[in-house]
Amino acid sequence: MSTLRDLAEEHTALRPADIDHLHRIAGDWQLLSDLSFADLLLWVPVDGDGTFLCVAQVRPTTAPTAYLDDQVGRIVGGAEVAHLEVAHRQGRIWREGDPVWYGDVPARHEAIPVRLRTGDGEAGEVIAVVGRDTNLSTARTPSQLELNYLTTADDLAQMIADGTFPPPRHPGETTSAPRVGDGLVRLDANGKVTYASPNAQSAYRRLGYASHLVGEDLAKLHRRLAGDPLEGTDAGNAVLAALRGEAPPRREIDARGATMLTRALPLMPAGVPIGALVLVRDITEVRRRDRALITKDATIREIHHRVKNNLQTVAALLRLQARRVAMPEARVALEESVRRVASIALVHETLSLSSDEAVEFDGIVDRVASAATEVAATEVSVGMRRRGTFGILPAEIATSLVMVLNELLLNAVEHGFPPADEEAAAPADAPRPEAEVTAPRPEVVVTAHRARKQLHVTVTDNGRGLPEQFDAERGGNLGLQIVRALVTGELRGTIELRNGADGGTEAAIVVPLARGTTDRLTGRAGPP
Ligand SMILES: Nc1ncnc2c1ncn2[C@@H]1O[C@H](COP(=O)(O)OP(=O)(O)O)[C@@H](O)[C@H]1O
Ligand SMILES: [Mg+2]
């Protein structure tokens, strides 16, 4: 479906600033729809031919809709839009028509011109028309609440025609604004409550205010509730600002363990400040959940941090021991253990810095890879490259996979490019044909890509290849045993070891990502 902007750009001569204003209206008009008990349709005149195009629509949450079908994208001319034409041409609210019928739904049509104020605050030209269409099939004598809503709706409708509604946005307001149904308070020009909806009354009661709101000075009440009668509190000042005709940001009041979100709007039809509208919502539960999540998150990060520290301590102890043993084999074994432990510590370090149980794995691979090159014999310098991206991996996969890659990378460096003397000692029939003539630069390449919920990883070197008669299925020492156990066990994947196409060794791993894994872009857990 086309967006408001697409539609307006395709069919009208509206300027970007006009379209921005229409976006602001569509972002804030649920309020007017709910207070009006009516559907709102945003119509723009199609360039030059007397027809109107519907670019946005909102249904009331307080009443039945007049339109079961979506109206966005409709282009209409003639009698059906005559009232829009009047509002557009004369720049006034049109509301004098008889009910019309949509199928068997009787409806009342009204039309509100939309003005965009000029830079110097003058009411500008009419750029669009808001159709306000009420389903009359359930209409009856309105209750007191309904009368109050309708009066306020008319004030806001006039402000749309004046170009003073919607008020400017405050950047960074992420919590959704309170809605009409959450709680509504209307104030007169002196800041006294003239009407409070039952939900608003209940929300204030939760903050500890038990009497009736009508007649109260709301700014003073906010200060009292916030326990700060002298200093101006934010929620108190917001009310005063709205009474002055400004549009303050949303504010919260905390009292008695409850939290209420407030949004104060000026009411100034025809430019005359006649009071304010304050929407309130009890957000105690939302805040409680936020706090619980934050502490849980912080605890998990702290635990990863401690696990990392403990693993680093273990690695340091092993390193100390390695220095003390005389037997070379024992020393090598201990040094290998140091690297294994350190590679797991790397995953926990990354987890301790991230906000969810998933890690950006590329950075980890690069660090393990560069640590592996240091193991290369001093006279051989091995290049490391990564192609493709691992993306974001869940912690369980990351911890096993980093161990696997650590072993494979170390093998490539250690066994693919042995020091010169060892190579000389190798049997004369060792498979290294023209290698000495062309002498390719020693290199290890790690590739990663995702396809069909699988992660495909290869570790390829251009070294001397696997020993002859090497059993690729079962052969090897502790290193390859660890690799096979982790890949087929923890990771439920497959691994294949083979000689590379042009010499060297290639290890190919496929790991399924489907079950409880993480989406590559968002890092959020996918459906189980
Ligand atoms: N990339 C490789 N290039 C050449 N030989 C390899 C490679 N990877 C493994 N191998 C061979 O497989 C053997 C087993 O490796 P591994 O199980 O990791 O034990 P270790 O590294 O302790 O020897 C190595 O000794 C080596 O002969
Ligand atoms: Mg090894």
Coordinates of C-alpha atoms and ligand atoms in Angstrom, one line a residue:
M1 CA 0.0 0.0 0.0
S2 CA 1.2 3.5 -0.8
T3 CA 2.2 5.8 2.0
L4 CA 0.8 9.2 2.6
R5 CA 3.9 10.7 1.2
D6 CA 3.9 8.6 -2.0
L7 CA 0.2 9.3 -2.6
A8 CA 0.6 13.1 -2.1
E9 CA 3.7 13.3 -4.2
E10 CA 2.2 11.3 -7.0
H11 CA -1.2 13.1 -7.3
T12 CA -0.8 16.6 -5.8
A13 CA 1.3 19.7 -5.9
L14 CA 1.8 19.8 -2.2
R15 CA 5.2 21.0 -1.0
P16 CA 7.4 19.0 1.3
A17 CA 6.5 21.2 4.3
D18 CA 2.8 20.6 3.6
I19 CA 3.3 16.9 3.5
D20 CA 5.2 17.0 6.8
H21 CA 2.2 18.8 8.3
L22 CA -0.2 16.2 7.1
H23 CA 2.1 13.5 8.6
R24 CA 1.9 15.4 11.9
I25 CA -1.8 15.4 11.7
A26 CA -2.0 11.7 11.0
G27 CA 0.4 11.1 13.9
D28 CA -1.8 12.8 16.4
W29 CA -5.4 12.6 15.2
Q30 CA -6.5 9.5 17.0
L31 CA -7.2 11.9 19.8
L32 CA -9.6 13.9 17.7
S33 CA -11.2 10.7 16.2
D34 CA -11.8 9.3 19.7
L35 CA -13.2 12.6 21.1
S36 CA -15.4 12.9 18.0
F37 CA -16.6 9.3 18.0
A38 CA -16.0 9.6 14.3
D39 CA -13.8 8.3 11.5
L40 CA -11.3 10.8 10.2
L41 CA -10.3 10.8 6.5
L42 CA -7.5 13.1 5.3
W43 CA -8.3 14.4 1.8
V44 CA -6.0 16.3 -0.5
P45 CA -7.2 18.1 -3.6
V46 CA -5.9 16.3 -6.7
D47 CA -4.0 18.7 -8.9
G48 CA -6.3 20.7 -11.0
D49 CA -9.4 18.5 -11.6
G50 CA -11.7 19.1 -8.7
T51 CA -11.4 15.6 -7.2
F52 CA -10.1 14.7 -3.8
L53 CA -7.7 11.8 -2.9
C54 CA -7.8 10.1 0.5
V55 CA -4.3 9.8 1.9
A56 CA -4.9 8.7 5.5
Q57 CA -7.7 7.3 7.6
V58 CA -8.2 6.7 11.3
R59 CA -11.1 4.9 13.1
P60 CA -12.4 5.9 16.5
T61 CA -11.6 3.5 19.4
T62 CA -14.7 4.9 21.2
A63 CA -17.4 4.3 18.7
P64 CA -18.3 2.1 15.7
T65 CA -16.6 3.0 12.4
A66 CA -18.6 4.5 9.5
Y67 CA -16.3 2.7 7.0
L68 CA -15.7 -1.0 7.0
D69 CA -13.5 -0.6 4.0
D70 CA -10.2 1.1 3.8
Q71 CA -10.6 4.5 2.1
V72 CA -6.9 5.3 1.6
G73 CA -6.1 5.7 -2.1
R74 CA -9.6 6.5 -3.2
I75 CA -10.1 9.4 -5.6
V76 CA -13.5 10.9 -5.5
G77 CA -15.3 13.8 -7.3
G78 CA -18.7 15.3 -7.6
A79 CA -21.5 15.3 -5.1
E80 CA -19.8 13.0 -2.7
V81 CA -17.0 15.5 -2.0
A82 CA -19.0 18.7 -2.4
H83 CA -18.6 19.4 1.4
L84 CA -14.8 19.0 1.1
E85 CA -14.8 21.4 -1.7
V86 CA -16.7 24.0 0.4
A87 CA -14.3 23.6 3.4
H88 CA -11.3 23.8 1.0
R89 CA -12.5 26.8 -0.9
Q90 CA -14.0 28.8 1.9
G91 CA -11.5 27.7 4.6
R92 CA -14.2 27.1 7.2
I93 CA -15.6 24.0 9.0
W94 CA -18.6 22.6 7.1
R95 CA -21.2 20.8 9.2
E96 CA -24.6 21.6 7.9
G97 CA -25.5 18.5 5.8
D98 CA -28.1 15.8 6.2
P99 CA -27.2 12.3 7.1
V100 CA -25.9 10.2 4.2
W101 CA -26.0 6.4 3.8
Y102 CA -23.1 4.0 3.3
G103 CA -24.9 0.8 2.4
D104 CA -27.1 0.5 5.5
V105 CA -25.0 2.7 7.8
P106 CA -26.3 6.2 8.3
A107 CA -23.5 8.7 8.7
R108 CA -23.0 12.4 9.3
H109 CA -20.4 14.2 7.2
E110 CA -18.3 17.2 8.4
A111 CA -15.3 18.8 6.7
I112 CA -12.5 20.6 8.5
P113 CA -10.0 22.6 6.5
V114 CA -6.3 22.0 7.3
R115 CA -4.1 25.0 7.4
L116 CA -0.4 25.2 7.7
R117 CA 0.8 28.3 9.6
T118 CA 3.4 30.3 7.8
G119 CA 6.9 30.9 9.3
D120 CA 5.8 34.2 10.9
G121 CA 2.8 32.6 12.7
E122 CA 0.1 33.8 10.2
A123 CA -2.6 31.3 9.4
G124 CA -1.6 30.1 6.0
E125 CA -3.6 28.6 3.1
V126 CA -5.7 25.5 3.2
I127 CA -3.7 22.5 2.1
A128 CA -6.1 19.6 2.8
V129 CA -9.4 18.7 4.3
V130 CA -10.1 16.4 7.2
G131 CA -13.4 14.6 6.7
R132 CA -15.1 13.8 10.0
D133 CA -17.7 11.1 9.4
T134 CA -19.8 9.7 12.3
N135 CA -21.6 6.4 12.2
L136 CA -25.1 7.4 13.4
S137 CA -26.5 3.9 13.7
T138 CA -25.9 3.8 17.4
A139 CA -26.5 7.5 18.0
R140 CA -28.7 8.5 21.0
T141 CA -28.8 11.3 23.5
P142 CA -25.2 11.8 24.5
S143 CA -24.0 11.2 28.1
Q144 CA -22.1 13.8 30.0
L145 CA -18.8 12.2 29.1
E146 CA -19.9 12.2 25.4
L147 CA -20.9 15.9 25.6
N148 CA -17.5 16.8 27.1
Y149 CA -15.7 14.8 24.5
L150 CA -17.6 16.4 21.6
T151 CA -17.0 19.9 22.9
T152 CA -13.3 19.3 23.2
A153 CA -13.3 17.7 19.7
D154 CA -14.8 20.8 18.3
D155 CA -12.1 23.0 19.9
L156 CA -9.4 20.7 18.4
A157 CA -11.2 20.7 15.0
Q158 CA -11.1 24.5 15.0
M159 CA -7.4 24.4 15.9
I160 CA -6.8 22.2 12.8
A161 CA -8.5 24.8 10.8
D162 CA -6.4 27.5 12.5
G163 CA -3.2 25.5 12.0
T164 CA -2.5 25.3 15.7
F165 CA -3.2 21.5 16.0
P166 CA -1.3 19.2 16.2
P167 CA 1.3 20.8 18.4
P168 CA 5.0 20.4 17.6
R169 CA 6.5 17.1 18.4
H170 CA 9.0 16.6 21.1
P171 CA 11.9 14.4 19.9
G172 CA 12.7 11.3 21.9
E173 CA 9.2 10.7 23.2
T174 CA 9.1 7.0 22.9
T175 CA 6.4 5.9 25.3
S176 CA 3.1 6.0 23.4
A177 CA 1.1 9.0 24.4
P178 CA -1.9 8.5 26.7
R179 CA -5.1 8.1 24.8
V180 CA -8.6 9.5 25.4
G181 CA -9.7 6.1 26.9
D182 CA -6.8 6.2 29.3
G183 CA -8.0 9.2 31.1
L184 CA -9.0 12.8 30.1
V185 CA -9.1 16.0 32.1
R186 CA -10.4 19.3 30.8
L187 CA -9.3 22.6 32.4
D188 CA -10.7 26.1 32.0
A189 CA -8.6 29.1 31.3
N190 CA -7.8 29.4 35.1
G191 CA -6.5 25.9 35.3
K192 CA -9.5 24.5 37.2
V193 CA -10.8 21.1 36.3
T194 CA -14.1 21.3 34.5
Y195 CA -14.4 17.6 33.6
A196 CA -12.5 14.4 34.5
S197 CA -13.3 11.1 32.9
P198 CA -13.8 8.1 35.2
N199 CA -10.5 6.6 34.1
A200 CA -8.7 9.8 34.9
Q201 CA -10.3 10.0 38.3
S202 CA -9.1 6.4 39.0
A203 CA -5.5 7.2 37.8
Y204 CA -5.3 10.1 40.2
R205 CA -6.7 7.9 43.0
R206 CA -3.8 5.5 42.5
L207 CA -1.4 8.4 43.1
G208 CA -3.2 9.0 46.4
Y209 CA -5.8 11.7 45.5
A210 CA -9.2 10.4 46.5
S211 CA -11.6 13.3 46.1
H212 CA -13.3 14.6 43.0
L213 CA -11.1 16.4 40.5
V214 CA -13.7 18.9 39.3
G215 CA -12.9 22.4 40.6
E216 CA -9.2 21.5 41.5
D217 CA -6.3 23.6 40.3
L218 CA -4.5 20.8 38.4
A219 CA -1.0 22.4 38.3
K220 CA -1.1 22.8 42.1
L221 CA -2.5 19.3 42.5
H222 CA 0.4 17.9 40.4
R223 CA 2.9 19.6 42.6
R224 CA 1.2 18.4 45.7
L225 CA 1.1 14.8 44.5
A226 CA 4.8 14.9 43.5
G227 CA 5.5 15.9 47.1
D228 CA 7.0 19.2 46.1
P229 CA 4.5 22.0 46.8
L230 CA 6.9 24.9 46.5
E231 CA 9.3 24.1 43.7
G232 CA 7.7 23.9 40.3
T233 CA 7.5 20.3 39.3
D234 CA 7.7 19.2 35.7
A235 CA 4.1 17.9 35.6
G236 CA 2.8 21.0 37.3
N237 CA 4.7 23.3 34.9
A238 CA 3.5 21.4 31.9
V239 CA -0.1 22.2 32.9
L240 CA 0.8 25.9 33.2
A241 CA 2.6 25.9 29.9
A242 CA -0.5 24.4 28.1
L243 CA -2.7 27.0 29.7
R244 CA -0.4 29.7 28.2
G245 CA -0.9 28.1 24.7
E246 CA 2.4 26.1 24.6
A247 CA 2.7 22.4 24.0
P248 CA 4.9 21.0 26.7
P249 CA 6.5 17.5 26.6
R250 CA 4.9 14.6 28.3
R251 CA 5.6 14.3 32.0
E252 CA 5.4 11.6 34.6
I253 CA 4.3 11.9 38.2
D254 CA 5.5 9.3 40.7
A255 CA 3.6 9.0 44.0
R256 CA 2.9 6.2 46.4
G257 CA 4.7 3.7 44.2
A258 CA 2.5 4.5 41.3
T259 CA 3.5 6.3 38.1
M260 CA 1.2 8.4 35.8
L261 CA 2.1 9.7 32.4
T262 CA 0.6 13.1 31.5
R263 CA 0.3 14.9 28.3
A264 CA -1.0 18.5 28.4
L265 CA -2.4 20.2 25.3
P266 CA -3.4 23.8 24.9
L267 CA -7.0 24.5 23.8
M268 CA -7.1 27.7 21.9
P269 CA -9.7 27.7 19.1
A270 CA -9.5 30.8 16.9
G271 CA -6.4 31.7 18.8
V272 CA -8.1 32.3 22.1
P273 CA -6.6 30.3 25.1
I274 CA -9.7 28.8 26.7
G275 CA -8.0 26.1 28.8
A276 CA -6.2 22.9 28.4
L277 CA -6.7 19.2 27.8
V278 CA -4.7 16.8 30.0
L279 CA -4.5 13.1 29.0
V280 CA -3.3 10.8 31.7
R281 CA -2.3 7.1 31.8
D282 CA -1.4 4.9 34.7
I283 CA 1.9 3.4 33.6
T284 CA 2.9 1.9 37.0
E285 CA 3.0 -1.7 35.6
V286 CA 5.0 -0.6 32.5
R287 CA 7.6 1.1 34.7
R288 CA 7.8 -1.8 37.1
R289 CA 8.5 -4.2 34.2
D290 CA 11.1 -1.8 32.7
R291 CA 12.9 -1.8 36.0
A292 CA 12.8 -5.5 36.4
L293 CA 14.2 -6.0 32.8
I294 CA 17.0 -3.5 33.4
T295 CA 18.1 -5.3 36.6
K296 CA 17.9 -8.7 35.0
D297 CA 19.9 -7.5 32.0
A298 CA 22.5 -5.9 34.2
T299 CA 22.8 -9.1 36.3
I300 CA 23.4 -11.3 33.3
R301 CA 26.0 -9.0 32.0
E302 CA 27.7 -8.9 35.4
I303 CA 27.8 -12.7 35.5
H304 CA 29.4 -12.9 32.0
H305 CA 32.0 -10.4 33.2
R306 CA 32.8 -12.6 36.2
V307 CA 32.9 -15.8 34.2
K308 CA 35.3 -14.0 31.8
N309 CA 37.5 -13.0 34.8
N310 CA 37.5 -16.5 36.2
L311 CA 38.4 -18.0 32.9
Q312 CA 41.3 -15.6 32.5
T313 CA 42.5 -16.5 35.9
V314 CA 42.4 -20.2 35.0
A315 CA 44.4 -19.4 31.8
A316 CA 46.9 -17.4 33.8
L317 CA 47.4 -20.3 36.2
L318 CA 47.9 -22.8 33.4
R319 CA 50.4 -20.4 31.7
L320 CA 52.4 -20.2 35.0
Q321 CA 52.5 -24.0 35.2
A322 CA 53.5 -24.3 31.5
R323 CA 56.6 -22.2 32.3
R324 CA 57.6 -24.4 35.1
V325 CA 57.4 -27.8 33.5
A326 CA 60.5 -29.2 31.9
M327 CA 59.0 -31.8 29.5
P328 CA 58.4 -30.0 26.1
E329 CA 55.3 -32.1 25.4
A330 CA 53.7 -31.2 28.7
R331 CA 54.5 -27.6 28.1
V332 CA 52.9 -27.6 24.7
A333 CA 49.8 -29.3 26.1
L334 CA 49.5 -26.7 28.8
E335 CA 49.9 -23.9 26.3
E336 CA 47.2 -25.3 24.2
S337 CA 44.9 -25.4 27.2
V338 CA 45.6 -21.8 27.8
R339 CA 44.5 -20.9 24.3
R340 CA 41.3 -23.0 24.6
V341 CA 40.3 -21.3 27.9
A342 CA 41.2 -17.9 26.6
S343 CA 39.0 -18.3 23.5
I344 CA 35.9 -19.1 25.6
A345 CA 36.7 -16.1 27.8
L346 CA 36.5 -14.0 24.7
V347 CA 32.9 -15.0 24.1
H348 CA 32.0 -14.1 27.7
E349 CA 33.8 -10.8 27.4
T350 CA 31.7 -9.9 24.4
L351 CA 28.5 -11.1 26.1
S352 CA 29.3 -9.0 29.1
L353 CA 29.3 -5.9 26.8
S354 CA 26.1 -6.7 24.9
S355 CA 22.6 -6.2 26.1
D356 CA 21.2 -9.6 25.0
E357 CA 22.3 -13.2 25.0
A358 CA 23.8 -12.9 21.5
V359 CA 27.1 -11.8 20.1
E360 CA 28.4 -10.1 17.0
F361 CA 30.7 -13.0 16.1
D362 CA 33.0 -11.5 13.4
G363 CA 34.9 -9.5 16.0
I364 CA 35.5 -12.7 18.1
V365 CA 36.8 -14.7 15.1
D366 CA 39.1 -11.9 14.1
R367 CA 40.7 -11.9 17.6
V368 CA 41.0 -15.7 17.8
A369 CA 42.5 -15.6 14.3
S370 CA 45.1 -13.0 15.1
A371 CA 46.0 -14.9 18.3
A372 CA 46.5 -18.0 16.2
T373 CA 49.0 -16.4 13.9
E374 CA 51.3 -15.7 16.9
V375 CA 51.7 -19.4 17.3
A376 CA 53.3 -19.7 13.8
A377 CA 56.9 -20.6 13.8
T378 CA 59.0 -17.4 14.0
E379 CA 60.3 -17.7 10.5
V380 CA 56.8 -18.2 8.9
S381 CA 54.5 -15.3 8.7
V382 CA 50.9 -16.5 8.1
G383 CA 48.3 -14.2 6.7
M384 CA 44.7 -14.4 8.1
R385 CA 41.6 -13.3 6.2
R386 CA 37.9 -13.5 6.8
R387 CA 35.4 -13.5 4.0
G388 CA 31.7 -13.1 4.6
T389 CA 30.1 -12.5 7.9
F390 CA 29.0 -14.7 10.8
G391 CA 26.5 -12.1 11.9
I392 CA 25.0 -12.2 15.4
L393 CA 25.1 -15.6 17.1
P394 CA 23.3 -16.8 20.2
A395 CA 25.6 -17.4 23.2
E396 CA 25.3 -21.3 23.1
I397 CA 26.5 -21.5 19.5
A398 CA 29.1 -18.8 20.0
T399 CA 30.9 -20.6 22.9
S400 CA 31.2 -23.9 21.0
L401 CA 32.0 -22.4 17.7
V402 CA 34.8 -20.3 19.0
M403 CA 36.5 -23.4 20.4
V404 CA 36.1 -25.2 17.1
L405 CA 37.6 -22.3 15.1
N406 CA 40.4 -21.9 17.6
E407 CA 41.5 -25.6 17.0
L408 CA 41.1 -25.4 13.3
L409 CA 43.0 -22.1 13.0
L410 CA 45.8 -23.4 15.2
N411 CA 46.1 -26.6 13.2
A412 CA 46.3 -24.6 10.0
V413 CA 49.1 -22.5 11.3
E414 CA 50.9 -25.2 13.2
H415 CA 50.6 -28.1 10.7
G416 CA 50.0 -26.4 7.4
F417 CA 53.1 -24.2 7.7
P418 CA 55.6 -26.1 9.8
P419 CA 59.0 -24.5 10.6
A420 CA 61.7 -25.1 8.0
D421 CA 63.7 -27.7 9.9
E422 CA 60.7 -29.8 10.5
E423 CA 59.8 -29.6 6.9
A424 CA 63.2 -30.7 5.8
A425 CA 62.9 -33.6 8.1
A426 CA 59.7 -34.6 6.5
P427 CA 59.8 -37.7 4.2
A428 CA 61.0 -36.9 0.7
D429 CA 57.7 -38.0 -0.8
A430 CA 55.7 -35.5 1.2
P431 CA 53.1 -33.9 -1.1
R432 CA 54.6 -30.5 -1.9
P433 CA 55.2 -30.5 -5.6
E434 CA 55.9 -27.1 -7.2
A435 CA 55.2 -25.3 -4.0
E436 CA 58.8 -24.2 -3.7
V437 CA 58.9 -22.8 -7.2
T438 CA 55.8 -20.6 -6.9
A439 CA 56.0 -20.2 -3.2
P440 CA 52.5 -18.9 -2.4
R441 CA 52.3 -16.6 0.6
P442 CA 51.2 -18.7 3.6
E443 CA 47.6 -17.8 4.2
V444 CA 44.5 -19.0 6.1
V445 CA 41.1 -18.0 5.0
V446 CA 37.9 -18.2 7.1
T447 CA 34.7 -17.9 5.2
A448 CA 31.2 -17.7 6.6
H449 CA 27.8 -17.3 5.1
R450 CA 24.2 -18.1 6.0
A451 CA 21.8 -19.9 3.8
R452 CA 18.5 -21.6 4.6
K453 CA 18.9 -21.2 8.4
Q454 CA 22.3 -22.8 8.3
L455 CA 25.7 -21.3 9.0
H456 CA 28.4 -22.5 6.5
V457 CA 31.9 -22.0 7.7
T458 CA 35.2 -23.0 6.1
V459 CA 38.7 -22.8 7.3
T460 CA 41.2 -23.1 4.4
D461 CA 44.9 -23.0 4.3
N462 CA 47.3 -23.2 1.4
G463 CA 49.8 -25.2 3.4
R464 CA 51.2 -28.6 2.9
G465 CA 47.9 -30.5 3.2
L466 CA 46.8 -33.4 5.5
P467 CA 49.3 -36.2 6.0
E468 CA 49.0 -39.1 3.7
Q469 CA 46.7 -41.9 4.9
F470 CA 45.1 -39.4 7.2
D471 CA 41.7 -40.7 8.3
A472 CA 39.6 -37.6 7.8
E473 CA 36.6 -39.2 9.6
R474 CA 38.3 -40.3 12.8
G475 CA 42.0 -39.3 12.6
G476 CA 43.7 -36.7 14.8
N477 CA 44.6 -36.1 18.4
L478 CA 42.8 -34.2 21.1
G479 CA 42.3 -31.1 19.0
L480 CA 40.3 -32.7 16.3
Q481 CA 38.4 -34.8 18.8
I482 CA 37.3 -31.6 20.5
V483 CA 36.3 -30.2 17.2
R484 CA 34.2 -33.2 16.1
A485 CA 32.6 -33.6 19.5
L486 CA 31.5 -29.9 19.6
V487 CA 30.3 -29.8 16.0
T488 CA 28.3 -33.0 16.0
G489 CA 27.2 -32.7 19.7
E490 CA 26.6 -29.2 21.0
L491 CA 26.2 -27.6 17.6
R492 CA 24.3 -30.5 15.9
G493 CA 26.1 -29.8 12.7
T494 CA 28.5 -31.6 10.4
I495 CA 32.2 -31.2 9.6
E496 CA 34.3 -32.4 6.7
L497 CA 38.1 -32.3 6.5
R498 CA 39.7 -32.6 3.1
N499 CA 42.6 -31.6 1.0
G500 CA 42.0 -28.3 -0.7
A501 CA 41.5 -27.9 -4.5
D502 CA 45.0 -26.4 -4.9
G503 CA 46.9 -28.0 -2.1
G504 CA 46.5 -27.2 1.5
T505 CA 43.7 -28.3 3.9
E506 CA 40.1 -27.3 4.1
A507 CA 37.7 -27.8 7.0
A508 CA 34.0 -27.3 6.1
I509 CA 31.4 -26.9 8.8
V510 CA 27.6 -26.6 8.6
V511 CA 25.7 -25.6 11.7
P512 CA 21.9 -25.3 11.8
L513 CA 20.6 -22.0 13.2
A514 CA 16.9 -22.7 13.1
R515 CA 16.1 -23.7 16.7
G516 CA 16.0 -20.9 19.1
T517 CA 18.6 -18.9 17.2
T518 CA 19.0 -15.3 16.5
D519 CA 18.0 -13.2 13.7
R520 CA 21.1 -11.9 11.9
L521 CA 20.0 -8.3 11.7
T522 CA 18.1 -7.7 14.9
G523 CA 19.9 -10.1 17.2
R524 CA 16.4 -11.1 18.6
A525 CA 15.5 -14.6 19.2
G526 CA 13.4 -16.1 16.4
P527 CA 10.4 -18.2 16.9
P528 CA 11.2 -21.6 18.4
Ligands
LIG1 N1 45.5 -27.7 8.5 C1 46.2 -28.8 8.6 N2 47.3 -29.0 7.7 C2 48.0 -30.1 7.8 N3 47.8 -31.1 8.7 C3 46.8 -30.9 9.6 C4 45.9 -29.8 9.6 N4 45.0 -29.9 10.5 C5 45.2 -31.1 11.1 N5 46.3 -31.7 10.6 C6 46.8 -33.0 11.0 O1 45.9 -33.6 11.9 C7 46.6 -34.0 13.1 C8 45.7 -33.9 14.3 O2 45.4 -32.6 14.7 P1 44.9 -32.3 16.1 O3 43.8 -33.3 16.5 O4 44.5 -30.9 16.2 O5 46.1 -32.6 17.1 P2 47.5 -31.8 17.2 O6 47.2 -30.4 16.6 O7 47.7 -31.8 18.7 O8 48.4 -32.6 16.4 C9 47.8 -33.0 13.1 O9 48.8 -33.5 13.9 C10 48.1 -32.9 11.7 O10 49.0 -33.9 11.3
MG2 MG 45.6 -29.2 17.0

